[in-house]
CSV table of C-alpha atoms in Angstrom, one decimal:
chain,number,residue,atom,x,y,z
A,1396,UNK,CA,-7.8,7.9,22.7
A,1397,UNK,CA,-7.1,9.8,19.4
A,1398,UNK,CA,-4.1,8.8,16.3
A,1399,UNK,CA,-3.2,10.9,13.4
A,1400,UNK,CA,-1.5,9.2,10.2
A,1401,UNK,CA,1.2,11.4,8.3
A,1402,UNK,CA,1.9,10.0,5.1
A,1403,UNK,CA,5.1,11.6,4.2
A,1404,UNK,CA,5.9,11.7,0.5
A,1405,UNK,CA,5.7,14.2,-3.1
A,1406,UNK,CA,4.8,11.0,-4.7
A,1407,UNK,CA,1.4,11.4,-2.8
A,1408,UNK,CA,0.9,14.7,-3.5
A,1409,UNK,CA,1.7,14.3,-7.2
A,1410,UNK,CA,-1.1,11.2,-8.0
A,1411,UNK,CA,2.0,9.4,-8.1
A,1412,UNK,CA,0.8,6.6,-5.6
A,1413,UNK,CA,-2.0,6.2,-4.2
A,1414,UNK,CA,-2.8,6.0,-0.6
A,1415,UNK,CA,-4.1,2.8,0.6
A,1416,UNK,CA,-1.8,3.1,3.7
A,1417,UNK,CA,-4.2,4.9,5.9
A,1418,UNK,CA,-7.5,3.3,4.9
A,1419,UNK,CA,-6.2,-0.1,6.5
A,1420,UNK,CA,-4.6,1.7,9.1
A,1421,UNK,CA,-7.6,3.4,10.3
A,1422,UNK,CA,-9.5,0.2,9.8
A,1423,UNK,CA,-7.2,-1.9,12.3
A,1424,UNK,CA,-6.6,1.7,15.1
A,1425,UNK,CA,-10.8,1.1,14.8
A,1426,UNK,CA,-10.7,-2.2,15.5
A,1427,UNK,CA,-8.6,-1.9,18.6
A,1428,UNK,CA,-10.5,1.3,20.3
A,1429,UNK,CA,-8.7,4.2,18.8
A,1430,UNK,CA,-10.1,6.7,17.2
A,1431,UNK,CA,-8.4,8.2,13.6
A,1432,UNK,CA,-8.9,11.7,14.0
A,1433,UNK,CA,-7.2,13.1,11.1
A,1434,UNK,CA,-5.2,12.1,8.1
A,1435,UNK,CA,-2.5,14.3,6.8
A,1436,UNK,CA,-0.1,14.1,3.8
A,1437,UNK,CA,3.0,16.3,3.2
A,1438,UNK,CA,6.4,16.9,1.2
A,1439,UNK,CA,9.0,15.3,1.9
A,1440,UNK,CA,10.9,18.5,3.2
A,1441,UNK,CA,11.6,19.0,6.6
A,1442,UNK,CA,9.5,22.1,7.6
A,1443,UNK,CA,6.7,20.5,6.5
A,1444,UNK,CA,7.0,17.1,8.4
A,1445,UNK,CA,8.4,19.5,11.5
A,1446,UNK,CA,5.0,21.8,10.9
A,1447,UNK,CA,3.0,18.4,10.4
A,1448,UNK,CA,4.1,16.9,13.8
A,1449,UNK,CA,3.6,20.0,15.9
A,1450,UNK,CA,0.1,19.8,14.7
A,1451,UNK,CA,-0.5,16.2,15.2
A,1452,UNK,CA,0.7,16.7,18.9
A,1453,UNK,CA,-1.8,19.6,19.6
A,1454,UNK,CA,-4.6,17.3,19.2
A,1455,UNK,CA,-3.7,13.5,19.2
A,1456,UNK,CA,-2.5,10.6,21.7
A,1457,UNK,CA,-0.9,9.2,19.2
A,1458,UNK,CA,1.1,9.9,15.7
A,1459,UNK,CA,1.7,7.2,12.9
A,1460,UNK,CA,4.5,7.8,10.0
A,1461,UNK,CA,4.6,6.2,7.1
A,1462,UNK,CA,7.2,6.5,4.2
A,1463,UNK,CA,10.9,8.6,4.5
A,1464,UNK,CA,12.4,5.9,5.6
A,1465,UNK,CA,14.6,4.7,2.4
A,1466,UNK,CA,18.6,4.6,2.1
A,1467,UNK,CA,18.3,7.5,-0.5
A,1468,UNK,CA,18.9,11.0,0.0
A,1469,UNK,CA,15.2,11.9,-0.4
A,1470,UNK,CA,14.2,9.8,2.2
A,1471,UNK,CA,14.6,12.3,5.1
A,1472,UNK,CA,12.1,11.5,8.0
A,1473,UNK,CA,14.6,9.9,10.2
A,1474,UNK,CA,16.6,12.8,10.0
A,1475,UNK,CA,14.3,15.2,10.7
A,1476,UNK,CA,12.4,12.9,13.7
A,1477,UNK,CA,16.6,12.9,15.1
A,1478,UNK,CA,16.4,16.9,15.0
A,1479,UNK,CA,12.7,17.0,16.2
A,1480,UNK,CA,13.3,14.9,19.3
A,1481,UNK,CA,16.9,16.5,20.5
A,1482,UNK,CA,18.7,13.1,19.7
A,1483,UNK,CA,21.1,12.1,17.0
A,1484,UNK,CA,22.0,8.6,15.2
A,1485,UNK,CA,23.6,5.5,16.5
A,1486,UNK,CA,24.4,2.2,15.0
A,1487,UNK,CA,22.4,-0.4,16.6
A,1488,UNK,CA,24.1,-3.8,16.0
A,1489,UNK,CA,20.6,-5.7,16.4
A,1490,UNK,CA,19.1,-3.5,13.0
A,1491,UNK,CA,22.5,-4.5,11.1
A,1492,UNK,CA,22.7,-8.0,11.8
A,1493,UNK,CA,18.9,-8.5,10.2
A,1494,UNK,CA,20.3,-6.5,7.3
A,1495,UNK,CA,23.1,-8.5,6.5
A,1496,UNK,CA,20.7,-11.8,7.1
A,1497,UNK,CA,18.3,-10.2,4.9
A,1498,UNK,CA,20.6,-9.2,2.3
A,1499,UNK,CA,22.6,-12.1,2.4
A,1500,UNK,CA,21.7,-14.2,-0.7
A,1501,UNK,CA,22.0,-10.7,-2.5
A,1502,UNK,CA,25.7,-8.8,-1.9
A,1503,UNK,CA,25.1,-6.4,-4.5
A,1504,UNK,CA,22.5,-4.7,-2.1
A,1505,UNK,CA,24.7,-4.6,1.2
A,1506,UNK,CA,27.0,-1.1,0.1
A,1507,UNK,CA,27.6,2.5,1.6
A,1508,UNK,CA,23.4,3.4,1.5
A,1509,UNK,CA,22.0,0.2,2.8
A,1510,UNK,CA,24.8,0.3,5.9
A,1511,UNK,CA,22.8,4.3,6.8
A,1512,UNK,CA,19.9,1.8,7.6
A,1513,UNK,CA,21.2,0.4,10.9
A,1514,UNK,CA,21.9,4.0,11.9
A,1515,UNK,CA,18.7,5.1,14.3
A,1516,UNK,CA,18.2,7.6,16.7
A,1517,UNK,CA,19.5,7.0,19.7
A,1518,UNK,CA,16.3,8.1,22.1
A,1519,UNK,CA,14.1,5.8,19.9
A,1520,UNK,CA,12.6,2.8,20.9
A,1521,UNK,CA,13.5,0.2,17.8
A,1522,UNK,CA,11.3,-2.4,17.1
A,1523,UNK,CA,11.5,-5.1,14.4
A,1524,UNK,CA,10.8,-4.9,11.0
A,1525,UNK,CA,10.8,-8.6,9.9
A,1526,UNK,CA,10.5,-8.6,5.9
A,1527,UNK,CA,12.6,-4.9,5.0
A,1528,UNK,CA,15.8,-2.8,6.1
A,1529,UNK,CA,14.1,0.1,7.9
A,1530,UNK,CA,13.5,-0.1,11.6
A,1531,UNK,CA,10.6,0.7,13.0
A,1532,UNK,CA,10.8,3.7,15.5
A,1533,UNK,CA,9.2,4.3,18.6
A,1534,UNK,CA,9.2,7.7,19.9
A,1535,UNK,CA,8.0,9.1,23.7
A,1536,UNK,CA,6.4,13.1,23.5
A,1537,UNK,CA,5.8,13.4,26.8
A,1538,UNK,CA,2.6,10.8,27.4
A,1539,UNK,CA,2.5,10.9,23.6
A,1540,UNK,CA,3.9,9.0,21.5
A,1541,UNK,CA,5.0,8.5,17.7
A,1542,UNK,CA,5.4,5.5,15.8
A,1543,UNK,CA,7.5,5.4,12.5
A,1544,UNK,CA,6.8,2.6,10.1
A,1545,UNK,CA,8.0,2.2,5.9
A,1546,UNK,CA,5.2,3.5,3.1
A,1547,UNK,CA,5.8,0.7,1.5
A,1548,UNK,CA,2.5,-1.4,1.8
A,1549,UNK,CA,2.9,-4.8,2.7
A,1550,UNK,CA,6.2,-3.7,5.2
A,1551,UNK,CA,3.7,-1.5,6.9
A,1552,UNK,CA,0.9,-3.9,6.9
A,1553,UNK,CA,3.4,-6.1,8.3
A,1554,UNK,CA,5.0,-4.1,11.0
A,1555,UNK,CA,1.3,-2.9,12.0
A,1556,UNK,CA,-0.3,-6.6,12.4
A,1557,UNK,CA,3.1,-7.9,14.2
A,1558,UNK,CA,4.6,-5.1,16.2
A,1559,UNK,CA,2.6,-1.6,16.0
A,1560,UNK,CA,-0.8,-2.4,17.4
A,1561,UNK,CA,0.5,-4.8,19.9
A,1562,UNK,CA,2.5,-2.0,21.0
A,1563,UNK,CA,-0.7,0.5,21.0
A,1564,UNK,CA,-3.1,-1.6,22.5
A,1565,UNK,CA,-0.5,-2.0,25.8
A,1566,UNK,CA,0.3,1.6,25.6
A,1567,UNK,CA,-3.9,2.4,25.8
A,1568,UNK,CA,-4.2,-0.3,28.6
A,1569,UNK,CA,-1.3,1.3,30.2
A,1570,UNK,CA,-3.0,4.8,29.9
A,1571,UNK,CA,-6.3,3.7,31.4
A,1572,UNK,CA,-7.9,4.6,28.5
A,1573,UNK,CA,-11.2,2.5,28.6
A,1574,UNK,CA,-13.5,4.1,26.5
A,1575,UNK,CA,-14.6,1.6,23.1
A,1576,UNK,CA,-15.4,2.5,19.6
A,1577,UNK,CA,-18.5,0.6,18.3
A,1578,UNK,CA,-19.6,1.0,14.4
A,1579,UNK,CA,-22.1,-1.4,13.3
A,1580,UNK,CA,-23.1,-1.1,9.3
A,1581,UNK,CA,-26.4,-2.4,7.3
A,1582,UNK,CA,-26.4,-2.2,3.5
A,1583,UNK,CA,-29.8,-1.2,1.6
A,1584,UNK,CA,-30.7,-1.6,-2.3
A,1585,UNK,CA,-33.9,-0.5,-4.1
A,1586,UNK,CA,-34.5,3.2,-1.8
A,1587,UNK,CA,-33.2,6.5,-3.4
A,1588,UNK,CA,-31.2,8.4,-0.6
A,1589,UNK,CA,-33.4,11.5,0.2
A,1590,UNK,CA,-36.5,8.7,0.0
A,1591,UNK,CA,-34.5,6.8,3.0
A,1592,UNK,CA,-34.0,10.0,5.2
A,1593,UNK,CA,-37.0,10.8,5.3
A,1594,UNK,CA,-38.3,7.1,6.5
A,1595,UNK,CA,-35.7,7.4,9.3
A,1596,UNK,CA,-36.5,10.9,9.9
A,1597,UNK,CA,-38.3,10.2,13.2
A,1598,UNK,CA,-35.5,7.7,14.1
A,1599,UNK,CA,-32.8,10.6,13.9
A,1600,UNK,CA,-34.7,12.8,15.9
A,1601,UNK,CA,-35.2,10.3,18.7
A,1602,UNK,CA,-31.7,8.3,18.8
A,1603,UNK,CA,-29.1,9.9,21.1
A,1604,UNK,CA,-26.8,12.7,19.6
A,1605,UNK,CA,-23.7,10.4,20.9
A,1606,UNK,CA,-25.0,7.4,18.6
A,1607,UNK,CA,-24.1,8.5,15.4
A,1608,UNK,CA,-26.0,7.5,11.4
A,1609,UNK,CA,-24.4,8.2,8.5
A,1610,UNK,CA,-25.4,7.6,4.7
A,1611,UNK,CA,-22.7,6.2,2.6
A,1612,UNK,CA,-24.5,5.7,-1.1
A,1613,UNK,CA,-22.0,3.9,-3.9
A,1614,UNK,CA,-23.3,1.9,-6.7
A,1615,UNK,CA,-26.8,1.8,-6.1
A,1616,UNK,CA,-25.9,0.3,-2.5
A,1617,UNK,CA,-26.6,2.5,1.0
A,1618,UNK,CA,-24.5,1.9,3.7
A,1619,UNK,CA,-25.7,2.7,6.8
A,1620,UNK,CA,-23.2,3.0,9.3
A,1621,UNK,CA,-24.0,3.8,13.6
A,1622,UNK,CA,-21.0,5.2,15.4
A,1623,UNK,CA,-20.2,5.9,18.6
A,1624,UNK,CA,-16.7,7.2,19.9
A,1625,UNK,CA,-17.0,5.9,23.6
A,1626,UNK,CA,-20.8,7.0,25.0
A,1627,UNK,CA,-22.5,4.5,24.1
A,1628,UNK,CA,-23.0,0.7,25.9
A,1629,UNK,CA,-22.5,-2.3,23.6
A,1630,UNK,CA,-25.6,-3.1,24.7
A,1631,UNK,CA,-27.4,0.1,23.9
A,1632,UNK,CA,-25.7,0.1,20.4
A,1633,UNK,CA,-27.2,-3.2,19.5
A,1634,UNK,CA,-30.9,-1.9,20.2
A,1635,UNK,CA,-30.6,1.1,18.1
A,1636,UNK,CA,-29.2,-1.0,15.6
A,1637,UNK,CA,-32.0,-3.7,15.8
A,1638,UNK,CA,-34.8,-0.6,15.2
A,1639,UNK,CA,-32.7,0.4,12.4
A,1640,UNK,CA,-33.1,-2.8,10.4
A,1641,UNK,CA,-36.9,-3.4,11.3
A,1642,UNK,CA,-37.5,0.2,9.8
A,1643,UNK,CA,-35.7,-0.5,6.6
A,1644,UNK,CA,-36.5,-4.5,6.4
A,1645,UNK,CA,-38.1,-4.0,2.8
A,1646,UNK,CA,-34.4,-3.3,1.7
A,1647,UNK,CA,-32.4,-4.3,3.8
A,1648,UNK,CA,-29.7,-6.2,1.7
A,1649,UNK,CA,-26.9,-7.1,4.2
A,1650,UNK,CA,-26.6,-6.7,8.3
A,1651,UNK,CA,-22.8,-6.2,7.7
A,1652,UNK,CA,-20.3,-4.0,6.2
A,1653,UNK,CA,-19.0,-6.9,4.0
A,1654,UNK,CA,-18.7,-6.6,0.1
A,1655,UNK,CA,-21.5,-7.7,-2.0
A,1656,UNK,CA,-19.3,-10.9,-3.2
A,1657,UNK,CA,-18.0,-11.9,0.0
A,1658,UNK,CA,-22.1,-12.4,0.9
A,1659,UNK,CA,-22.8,-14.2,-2.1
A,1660,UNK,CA,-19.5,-16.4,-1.9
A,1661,UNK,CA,-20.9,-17.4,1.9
A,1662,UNK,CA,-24.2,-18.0,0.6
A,1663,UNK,CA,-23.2,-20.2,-2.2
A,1664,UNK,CA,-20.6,-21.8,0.3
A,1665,UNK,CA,-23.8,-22.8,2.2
A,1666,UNK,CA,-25.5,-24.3,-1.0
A,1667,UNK,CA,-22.7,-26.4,-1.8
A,1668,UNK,CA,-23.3,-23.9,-5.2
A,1669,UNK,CA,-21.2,-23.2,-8.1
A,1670,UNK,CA,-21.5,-20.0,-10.4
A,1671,UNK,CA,-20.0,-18.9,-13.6
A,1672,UNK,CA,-20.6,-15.6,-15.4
A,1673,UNK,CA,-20.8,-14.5,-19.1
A,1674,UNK,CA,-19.7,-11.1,-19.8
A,1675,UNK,CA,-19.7,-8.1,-22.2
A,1676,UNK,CA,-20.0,-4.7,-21.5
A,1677,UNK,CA,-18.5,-5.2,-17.9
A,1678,UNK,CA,-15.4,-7.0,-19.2
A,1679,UNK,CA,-14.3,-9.4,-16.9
A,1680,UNK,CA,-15.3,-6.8,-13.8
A,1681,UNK,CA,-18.0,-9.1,-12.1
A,1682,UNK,CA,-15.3,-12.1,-12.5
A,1683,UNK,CA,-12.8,-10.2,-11.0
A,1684,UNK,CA,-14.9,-9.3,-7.9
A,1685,UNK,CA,-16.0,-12.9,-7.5
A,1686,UNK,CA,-12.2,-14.7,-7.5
A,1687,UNK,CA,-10.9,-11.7,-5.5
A,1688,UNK,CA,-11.0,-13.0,-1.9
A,1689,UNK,CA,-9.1,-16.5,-0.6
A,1690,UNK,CA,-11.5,-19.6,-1.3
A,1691,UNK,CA,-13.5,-18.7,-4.0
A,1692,UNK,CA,-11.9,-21.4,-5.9
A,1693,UNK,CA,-14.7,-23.2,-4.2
A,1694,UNK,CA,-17.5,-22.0,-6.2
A,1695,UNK,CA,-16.1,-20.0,-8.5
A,1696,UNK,CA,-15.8,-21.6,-11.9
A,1697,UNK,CA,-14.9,-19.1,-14.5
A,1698,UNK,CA,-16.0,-16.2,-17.1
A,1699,UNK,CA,-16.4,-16.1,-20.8
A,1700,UNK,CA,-15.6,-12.6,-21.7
A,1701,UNK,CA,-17.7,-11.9,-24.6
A,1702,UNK,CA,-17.2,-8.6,-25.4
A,1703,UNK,CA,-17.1,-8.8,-28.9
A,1704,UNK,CA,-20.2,-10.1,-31.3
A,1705,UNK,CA,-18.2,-12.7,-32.5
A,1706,UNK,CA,-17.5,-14.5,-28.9
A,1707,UNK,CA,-20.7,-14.3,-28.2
A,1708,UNK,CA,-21.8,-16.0,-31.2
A,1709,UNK,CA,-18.7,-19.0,-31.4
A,1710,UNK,CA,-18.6,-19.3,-27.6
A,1711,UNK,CA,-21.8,-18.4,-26.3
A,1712,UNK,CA,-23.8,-19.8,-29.5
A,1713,UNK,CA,-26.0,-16.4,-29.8
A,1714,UNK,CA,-27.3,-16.1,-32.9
A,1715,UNK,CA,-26.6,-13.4,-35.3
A,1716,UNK,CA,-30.1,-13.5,-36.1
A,1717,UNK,CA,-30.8,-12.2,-32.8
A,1718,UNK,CA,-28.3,-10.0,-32.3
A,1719,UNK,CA,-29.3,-8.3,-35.3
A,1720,UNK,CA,-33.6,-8.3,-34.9
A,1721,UNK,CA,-33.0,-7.6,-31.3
A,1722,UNK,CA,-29.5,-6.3,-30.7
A,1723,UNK,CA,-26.9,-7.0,-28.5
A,1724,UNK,CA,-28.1,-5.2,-25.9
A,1725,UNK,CA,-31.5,-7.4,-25.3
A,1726,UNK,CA,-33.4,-9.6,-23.1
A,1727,UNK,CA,-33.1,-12.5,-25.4
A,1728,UNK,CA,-29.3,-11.9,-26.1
A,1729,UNK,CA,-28.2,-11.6,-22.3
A,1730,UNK,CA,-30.5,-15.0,-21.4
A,1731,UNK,CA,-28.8,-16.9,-23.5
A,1732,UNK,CA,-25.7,-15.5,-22.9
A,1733,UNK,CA,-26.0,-16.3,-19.3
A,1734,UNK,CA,-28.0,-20.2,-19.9
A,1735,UNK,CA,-25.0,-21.1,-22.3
A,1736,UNK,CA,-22.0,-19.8,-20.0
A,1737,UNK,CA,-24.1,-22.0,-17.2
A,1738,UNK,CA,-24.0,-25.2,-19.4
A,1739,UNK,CA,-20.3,-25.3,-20.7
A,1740,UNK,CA,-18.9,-24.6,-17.9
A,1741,UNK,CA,-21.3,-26.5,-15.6
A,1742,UNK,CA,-22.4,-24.6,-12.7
A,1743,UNK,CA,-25.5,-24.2,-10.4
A,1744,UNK,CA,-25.5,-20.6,-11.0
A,1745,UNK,CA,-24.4,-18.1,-13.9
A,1746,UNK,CA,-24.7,-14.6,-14.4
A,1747,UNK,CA,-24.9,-12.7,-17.9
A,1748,UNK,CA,-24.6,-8.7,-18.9
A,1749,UNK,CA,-24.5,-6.9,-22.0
A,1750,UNK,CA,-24.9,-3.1,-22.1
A,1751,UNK,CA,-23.6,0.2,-23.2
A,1752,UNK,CA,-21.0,1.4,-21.3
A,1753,UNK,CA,-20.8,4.7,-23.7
A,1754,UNK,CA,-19.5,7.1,-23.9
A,1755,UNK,CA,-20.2,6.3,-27.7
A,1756,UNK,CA,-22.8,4.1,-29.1
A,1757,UNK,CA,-25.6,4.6,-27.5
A,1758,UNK,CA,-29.1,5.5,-29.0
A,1759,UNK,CA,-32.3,7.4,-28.3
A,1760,UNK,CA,-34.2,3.4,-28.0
A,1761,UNK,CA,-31.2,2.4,-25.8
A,1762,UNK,CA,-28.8,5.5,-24.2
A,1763,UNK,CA,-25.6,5.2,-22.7
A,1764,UNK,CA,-26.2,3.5,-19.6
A,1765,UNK,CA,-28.4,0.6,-20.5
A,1766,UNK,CA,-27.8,-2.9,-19.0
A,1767,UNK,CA,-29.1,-6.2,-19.4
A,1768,UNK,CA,-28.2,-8.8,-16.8
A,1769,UNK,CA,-29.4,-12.3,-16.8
A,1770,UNK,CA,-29.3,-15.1,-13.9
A,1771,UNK,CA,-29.4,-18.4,-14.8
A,1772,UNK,CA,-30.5,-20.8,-11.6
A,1773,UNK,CA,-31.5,-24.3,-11.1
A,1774,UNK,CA,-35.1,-22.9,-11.3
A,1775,UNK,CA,-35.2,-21.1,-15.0
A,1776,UNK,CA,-33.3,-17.7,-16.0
A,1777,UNK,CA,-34.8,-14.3,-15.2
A,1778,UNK,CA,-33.4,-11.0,-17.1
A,1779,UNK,CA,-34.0,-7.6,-15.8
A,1780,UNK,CA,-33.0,-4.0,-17.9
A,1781,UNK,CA,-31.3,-1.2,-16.1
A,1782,UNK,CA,-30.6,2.4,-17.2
A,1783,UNK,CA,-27.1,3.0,-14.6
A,1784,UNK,CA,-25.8,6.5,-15.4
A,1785,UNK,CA,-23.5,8.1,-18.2
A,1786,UNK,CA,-20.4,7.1,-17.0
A,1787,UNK,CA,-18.2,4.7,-18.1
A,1788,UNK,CA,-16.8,3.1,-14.7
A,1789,UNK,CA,-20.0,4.1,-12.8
A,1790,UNK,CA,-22.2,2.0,-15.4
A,1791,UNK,CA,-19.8,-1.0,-14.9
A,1792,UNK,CA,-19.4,-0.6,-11.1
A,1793,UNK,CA,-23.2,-0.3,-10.5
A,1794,UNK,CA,-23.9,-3.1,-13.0
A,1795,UNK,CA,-21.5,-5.1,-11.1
A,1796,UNK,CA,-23.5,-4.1,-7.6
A,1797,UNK,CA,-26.8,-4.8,-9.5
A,1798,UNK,CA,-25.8,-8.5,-10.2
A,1799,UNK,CA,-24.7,-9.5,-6.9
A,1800,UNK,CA,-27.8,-8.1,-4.8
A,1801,UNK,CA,-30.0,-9.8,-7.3
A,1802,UNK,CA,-27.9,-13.2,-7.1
A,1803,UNK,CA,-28.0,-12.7,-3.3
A,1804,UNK,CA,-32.1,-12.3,-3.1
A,1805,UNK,CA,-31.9,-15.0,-5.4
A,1806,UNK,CA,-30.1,-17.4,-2.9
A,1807,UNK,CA,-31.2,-16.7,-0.1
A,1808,UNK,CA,-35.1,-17.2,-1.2
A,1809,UNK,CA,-33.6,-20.9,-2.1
A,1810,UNK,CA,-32.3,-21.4,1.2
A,1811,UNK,CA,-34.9,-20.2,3.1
């Protein structure tokens, strides 16, 4: 069974917003046996979204709308799904009396515009929209059918979670539609990309053409990801899988698709661990990866963002003797950087980096793109040098990636 997501919007096609809408969506149509087949994004203007849906129809089971669905005259997809499906708008008394209970600390908002929202179209089925004024709208295309849902991301998270994909997974059952989607991801470190092709060159060739690898590089990490779109057994999947993880055991840095901090926030979860980090030229980025997800409280301590000489000489008590015999950029800098951060704020575990994130100030003894990182453990402090690219955000990003694989060998050699 097959979906296509229209996002319908200019402020897409502008740069305006960005599109986060259908990345989760595809996520969760995964996660329940459907496959996203395509993801399209148009004007809002009404041969477009007309042109769009005709398409959608030629090839999908299913069609998911988000955004048009506003009080404001530029919000026109209920209007134009109306025309589209030969129906026209009625007032449905069960859409106005959650308006007016959801407006009701706030009068100012219940006028002329809000009262078009309990207006839907009378052939659609309406479902509810708990937390915002637009109904969500079911349509039936023959054994097709269209689901209408706010751009507005946590409304359409919402209405997904509590209302759409119940309401797909009983119209799949109701089709007979059996078949499963299986994608099971491993993440490598430490292998250039052609370099692992070519070690799971005889694996391709052998693998049936239904089971399906693909690369997916970013940061220094390789994701490899197996797909299959309904041929292939559970069972079967989790053998090709297992041969896929003895071939590339040497780097193999996760079994999972979850992020790098997610695996170290488990492992020091397991440890009973705490861990701070110093930082310079990533600027508070490795601290914001490790506090982004519910719980990290838990061993997550805090940062000292050091980017400038002077923090790390009052804060971090480097010595501007050493930053100026072997620069801020240096083993000996980024060790104590990382073994001072450790002992005022009093963790197991604390991670360091100082680099040049250019695209000025780099040299030809150290070029844009160099990168100390120092771990401090319970066992000593260990510093390693890396030269991560010309780019600004890449050379943060992949310094980032660098520290958390490292942290993860690191804790996971003390566990074992």
């Amino acid at each position: 069974m097959r979906a296509e997501i229209i996002t319908i919007g200019d402020e897409l096609l502008i740069g305006q917003v960005v599109d986060t809408n259908s990345a989760w969506m595809a996520e969760r149509l995964n996660e329940i046996g459907i496959e996203l087949y395509q993801i399209t994004s148009v004007h809002d203007e009404r041969e477009h979204i007309v042109a769009a849906l005709d398409e959608a129809f030629s090839r999908v089971d299913i069609v998911l709308t988000t955004g048009g669905l506003g009080p404001t005259k530029d919000d026109i997809t209920k209007h134009v799904l109306c025309e589209y499906f030969g129906t026209h708008l009625i007032e449905d008394t069960r859409v106005r009396e959650h308006i007016m209970q959801l407006y009701s600390s706030r009068p100012d908002v219940l006028n002329r515009l809000t009262a078009t929202q309990w207006l839907v179209p009378e052939c659609a089925e309406i479902l509810d929209n708990r937390v915002g004024s637009a109904p969500l709208m079911v349509f039936h295309h023959g054994q097709q059918i269209l689901a209408s849902m706010p751009g507005v991301p946590y409304e359409m998270k919402i209405a997904m979670d509590e209302q759409i994909i119940p309401y797909l997974e009983r119209y799949r059952i109701n089709s007979n539609s059996k078949s499963s989607i299986f994608h099971k991801t491993l993440q490598v470190n430490g292998i250039a990309e052609s370099s692992l092709a070519i070690l799971l060159e005889e694996y391709e060739n052998t693998k049936p053409e239904y089971i399906h690898l693909a690369y997916l590089p970013k940061d220094g990490i390789i994701r490899l990801r197996l797909s299959s779109y309904g041929e292939a057994t559970e069972t079967e999947m989790h053998q090709w899988f297992d041969r896929l993880k003895v071939l590339v055991a040497d780097y193999l840095i996760a079994e999972t698709d979850e992020p790098l901090e997610v695996i170290v926030g488990k492992l020091l979860k397991a440890k009973g661990a705490t861990i701070a980090t110093a930082e310079s030229c990533t600027g508070g980025k490795l601290a914001s990866l490790l506090n982004r997800h519910s719980g990290s409280s838990s061993f997550y301590f805090g940062s000292i963002i050091s980017y400038d000489n002077s923090v790390k000489e009052h804060l971090l008590g480097v010595s501007e003797e050493m930053i100026q015999t072997r620069g801020v950029v240096s083993e000996e800098v980024v060790i104590q950087m990382a073994n001072a951060v450790r002992a005022q704020i009093r963790t197991d575990y604390a991670i360091a980096t100082s680099g040049i994130a250019g695209p000025t100030g780099g040299s030809e003894e150290k070029p844009v793109g160099t990168v100390w990182i120092a771990w401090a453990t319970p066992e000593g402090t260990s510093a390693e040098c890396f030269h991560l690219g010309k780019l600004r955000e890449q050379i943060t990003d992949r310094a980032c990636a660098k520290a958390l694989v490292r942290l993860i060998q690191i804790l996971r050699s003390s566990i074992q």
